[in-house]
Structure formats: structure tokens, C-alpha cells
Tab-separated table of C-alpha atoms in Angstrom:
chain	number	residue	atom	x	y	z
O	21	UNK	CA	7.750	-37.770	-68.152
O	22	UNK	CA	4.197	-39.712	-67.683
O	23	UNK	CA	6.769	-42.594	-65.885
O	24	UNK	CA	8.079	-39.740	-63.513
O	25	UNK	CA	4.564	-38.328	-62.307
O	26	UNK	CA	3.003	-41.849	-62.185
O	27	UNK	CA	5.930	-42.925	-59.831
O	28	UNK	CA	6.030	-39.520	-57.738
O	29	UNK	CA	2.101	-40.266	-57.242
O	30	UNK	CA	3.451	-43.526	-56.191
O	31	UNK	CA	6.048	-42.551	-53.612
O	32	UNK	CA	3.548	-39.892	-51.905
O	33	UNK	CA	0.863	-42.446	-51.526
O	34	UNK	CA	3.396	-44.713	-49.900
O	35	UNK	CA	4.420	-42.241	-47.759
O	36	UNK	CA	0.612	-41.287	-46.444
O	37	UNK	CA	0.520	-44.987	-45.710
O	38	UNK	CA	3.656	-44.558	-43.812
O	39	UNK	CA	2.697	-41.540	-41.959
O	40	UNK	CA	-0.409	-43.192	-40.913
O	41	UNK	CA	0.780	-46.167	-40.007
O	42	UNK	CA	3.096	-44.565	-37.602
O	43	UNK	CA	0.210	-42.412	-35.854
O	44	UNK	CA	-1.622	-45.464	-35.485
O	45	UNK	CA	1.362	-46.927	-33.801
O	46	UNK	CA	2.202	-43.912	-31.751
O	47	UNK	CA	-1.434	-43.734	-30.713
O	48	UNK	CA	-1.802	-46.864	-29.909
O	49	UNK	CA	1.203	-47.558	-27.781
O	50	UNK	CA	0.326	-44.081	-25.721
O	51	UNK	CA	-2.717	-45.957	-24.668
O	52	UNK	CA	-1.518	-49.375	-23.978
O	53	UNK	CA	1.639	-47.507	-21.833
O	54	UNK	CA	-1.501	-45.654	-19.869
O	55	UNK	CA	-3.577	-48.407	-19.327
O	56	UNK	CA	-0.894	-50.793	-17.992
O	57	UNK	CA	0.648	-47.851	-15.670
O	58	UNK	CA	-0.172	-47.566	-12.163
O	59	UNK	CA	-2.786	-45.483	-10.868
O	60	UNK	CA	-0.943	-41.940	-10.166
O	61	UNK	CA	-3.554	-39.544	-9.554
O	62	UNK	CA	-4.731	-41.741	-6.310
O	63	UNK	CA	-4.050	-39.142	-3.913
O	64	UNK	CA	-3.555	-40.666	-0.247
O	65	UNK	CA	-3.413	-37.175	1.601
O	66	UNK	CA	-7.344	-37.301	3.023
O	67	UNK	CA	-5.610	-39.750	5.890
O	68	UNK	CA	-2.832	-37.070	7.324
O	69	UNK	CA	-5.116	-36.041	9.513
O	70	UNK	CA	-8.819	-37.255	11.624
O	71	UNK	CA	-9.824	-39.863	13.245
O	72	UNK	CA	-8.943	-43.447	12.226
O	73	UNK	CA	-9.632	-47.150	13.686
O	74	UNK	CA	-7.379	-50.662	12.807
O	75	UNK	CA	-9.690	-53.598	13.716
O	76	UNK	CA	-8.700	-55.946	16.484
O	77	UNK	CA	-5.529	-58.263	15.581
O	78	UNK	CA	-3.569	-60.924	17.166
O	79	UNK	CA	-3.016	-59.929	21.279
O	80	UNK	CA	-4.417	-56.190	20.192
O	81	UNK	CA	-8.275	-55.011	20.816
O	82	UNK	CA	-9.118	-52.095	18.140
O	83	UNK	CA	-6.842	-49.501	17.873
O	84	UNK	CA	-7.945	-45.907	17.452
O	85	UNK	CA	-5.818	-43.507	16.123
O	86	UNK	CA	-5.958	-39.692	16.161
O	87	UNK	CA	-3.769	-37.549	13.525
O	88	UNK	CA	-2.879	-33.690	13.795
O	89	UNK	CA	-0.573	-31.968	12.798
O	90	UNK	CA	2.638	-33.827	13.456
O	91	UNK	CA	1.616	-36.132	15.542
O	92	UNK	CA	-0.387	-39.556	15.554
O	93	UNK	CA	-1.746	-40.836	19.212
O	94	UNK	CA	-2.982	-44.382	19.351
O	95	UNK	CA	-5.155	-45.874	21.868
O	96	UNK	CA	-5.466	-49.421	21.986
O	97	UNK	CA	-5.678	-53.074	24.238
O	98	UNK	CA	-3.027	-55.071	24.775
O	99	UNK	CA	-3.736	-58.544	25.547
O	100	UNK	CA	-1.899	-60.878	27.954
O	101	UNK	CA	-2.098	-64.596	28.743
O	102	UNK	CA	-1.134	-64.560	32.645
O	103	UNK	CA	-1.087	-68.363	33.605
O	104	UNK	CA	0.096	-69.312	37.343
O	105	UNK	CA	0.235	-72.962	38.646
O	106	UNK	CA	-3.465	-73.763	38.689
O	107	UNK	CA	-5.340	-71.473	36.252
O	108	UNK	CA	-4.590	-68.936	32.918
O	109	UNK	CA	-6.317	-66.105	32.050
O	110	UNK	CA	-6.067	-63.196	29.563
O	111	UNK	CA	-5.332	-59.735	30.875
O	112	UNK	CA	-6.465	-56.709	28.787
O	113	UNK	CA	-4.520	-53.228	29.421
O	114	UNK	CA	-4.922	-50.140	27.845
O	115	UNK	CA	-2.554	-48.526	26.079
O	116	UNK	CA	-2.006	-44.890	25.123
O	117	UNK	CA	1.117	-43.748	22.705
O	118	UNK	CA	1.818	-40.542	21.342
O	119	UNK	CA	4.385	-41.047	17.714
O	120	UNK	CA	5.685	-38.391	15.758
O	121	UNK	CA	4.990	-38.905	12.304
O	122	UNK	CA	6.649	-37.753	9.064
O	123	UNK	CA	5.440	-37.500	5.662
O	124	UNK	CA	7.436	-38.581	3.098
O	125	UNK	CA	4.398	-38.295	-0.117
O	126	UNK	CA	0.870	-39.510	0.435
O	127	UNK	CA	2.052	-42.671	0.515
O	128	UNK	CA	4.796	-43.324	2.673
O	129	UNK	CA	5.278	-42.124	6.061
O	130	UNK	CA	7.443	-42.785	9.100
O	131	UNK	CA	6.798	-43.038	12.522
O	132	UNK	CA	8.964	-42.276	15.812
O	133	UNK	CA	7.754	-43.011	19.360
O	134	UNK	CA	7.182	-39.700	21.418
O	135	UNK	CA	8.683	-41.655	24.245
O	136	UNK	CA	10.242	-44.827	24.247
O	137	UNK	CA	9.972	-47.627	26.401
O	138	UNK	CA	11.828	-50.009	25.196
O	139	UNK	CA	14.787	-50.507	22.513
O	140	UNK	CA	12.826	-51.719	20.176
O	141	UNK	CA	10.525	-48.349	20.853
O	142	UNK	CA	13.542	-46.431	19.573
O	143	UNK	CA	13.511	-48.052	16.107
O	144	UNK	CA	11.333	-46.024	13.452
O	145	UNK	CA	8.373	-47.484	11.787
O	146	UNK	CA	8.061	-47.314	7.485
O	147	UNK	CA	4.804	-47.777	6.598
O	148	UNK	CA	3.768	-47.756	3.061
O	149	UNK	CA	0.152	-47.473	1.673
O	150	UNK	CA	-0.559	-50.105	-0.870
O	151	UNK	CA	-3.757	-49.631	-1.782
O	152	UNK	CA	-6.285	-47.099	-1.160
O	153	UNK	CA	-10.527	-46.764	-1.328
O	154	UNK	CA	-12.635	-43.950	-0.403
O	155	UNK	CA	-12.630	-44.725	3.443
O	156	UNK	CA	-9.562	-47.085	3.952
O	157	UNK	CA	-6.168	-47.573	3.486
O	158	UNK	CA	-4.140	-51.206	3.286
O	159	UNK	CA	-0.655	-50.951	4.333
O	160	UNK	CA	2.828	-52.874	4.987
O	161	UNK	CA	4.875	-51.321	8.098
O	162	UNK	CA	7.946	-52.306	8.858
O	163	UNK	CA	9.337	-51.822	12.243
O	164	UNK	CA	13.318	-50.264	11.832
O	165	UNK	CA	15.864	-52.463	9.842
O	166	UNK	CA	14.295	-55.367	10.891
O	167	UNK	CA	12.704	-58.340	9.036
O	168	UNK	CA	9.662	-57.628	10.947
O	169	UNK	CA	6.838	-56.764	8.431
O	170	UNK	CA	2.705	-56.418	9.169
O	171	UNK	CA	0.255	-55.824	7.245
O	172	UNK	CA	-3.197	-54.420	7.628
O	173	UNK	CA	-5.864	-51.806	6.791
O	174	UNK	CA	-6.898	-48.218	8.199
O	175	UNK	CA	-10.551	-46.954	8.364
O	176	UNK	CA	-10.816	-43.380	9.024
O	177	UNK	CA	-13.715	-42.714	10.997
O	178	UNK	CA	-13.771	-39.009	10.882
């Protein structure tokens, strides 16, 4: 009898250790699983709508850009090399288009040109946010099916 209650004491201690092994391991996994998993409460929806700017890039002054509603209008210079026999200059125009743009989450929206000029106009523009601060926004657009892929960051001004 003394065999069978010193090996039952046995057996429940080596189950506590069990049990608390496996908590440890279950608790400790939950965190490393968190820690390693992309930040999802990041919420990009503060730039759907205001007032935004993209510094000056390759043949572009600053662009501002105004969101409402469904609808983003950008304002922005275009610049031109002109060159003629003798002598090349840069011409600046200014450019206003009006897009539609579409929501897919706060992270991913499309854009559509209100009127297009061109074929390439026509095409739809993905842009995803990649990373996000209190005041900016980095993103990758891509311009229709294309290869065609840029990369820069928002500022939203108001």
C-alpha cells in the first residue's frame, strides 16, 4: 500500500511539472508570435482626407494634393527640357488633375483619372502604404499592369 501512495505522489508531482511546463511554453510562444507579427493596430485612415504635399522629384516641382470625399486633386509642375539648335532650357507648367480614388483598407487604395489624356491616363494606379508615422506616409504605386513601380512619401499638411 505505502508503494502505491508513494508512487501516486509521484505521478501527480510529475504531472504539475508537466502542466507547468506546458503554460510556460504556451505563454511563451504567445509572446514571441506577438512580438515578431506585424504592427496591426497602425491605422492609416487619418490620410483619406486633408491636405497633403509629395516633395519635388525627378521632372516634378512639389505636388500638393487635396482629398474629399471621393476624390483626390493634385496640383503640381511639370518640368521640360526644350532644347532648339542653339540653346536648351527647362520649361515648368502647371498641372492640375482631378482622380477618383477608392479605398480598398487604410492601406491600399486605387486611383482613376477623372479625365484622361492619354492611354496611359486610362490605366489605374495601386498604391500601397508601407509604412506609416504620425504625419507621413511611404508608399509603392504602381501604374496599371505595368512594371512601372515608384516609390515615395506623403506629408499631410492639414
Amino acid at each position: 500500500m505505502k508503494n502505491l501512495v508513494g508512487s501516486w505522489k509521484l505521478e501527480v508531482r510529475g504531472c504539475k511539472n508537466i502542466l507547468y511546463t506546458s503554460v510556460f511554453l504556451f505563454l511563451t510562444s504567445i509572446l514571441v508570435l506577438t512580438s515578431c507579427s506585424p504592427e496591426k493596430n497602425v491605422d492609416a485612415s487619418r490620410f483619406k482626407y486633408g491636405v497633403f504635399e509629395i516633395p519635388a522629384g525627378d521632372g516634378y516641382g512639389k505636388t500638393t494634393i487635396i482629398r474629399k470625399d471621393s476624390l483626390q486633386i493634385e496640383q503640381y509642375i511639370k518640368k521640360v527640357s526644350v532644347s532648339n539648335d542653339s540653346t536648351s532650357f527647362e520649361k515648368e507648367t502647371k498641372h492640375i488633375d482631378t482622380l477618383y480614388i477608392k479605398w480598398k483598407n487604410s492601406f491600399f487604395y486605387t486611383l482613376k483619372m477623372k479625365s484622361p489624356k492619354s492611354d496611359l491616363d486610362k490605366d489605374p494606379i495601386f498604391v500601397q502604404i508601407t509604412k506609416v508615422t504620425d504625419t507621413t506616409y511611404n508608399f509603392t504605386a504602381k501604374i496599371g499592369f505595368s512594371n512601372f513601380k515608384q516609390d515615395g512619401t506623403v506629408f499631410k499638411v492639414k
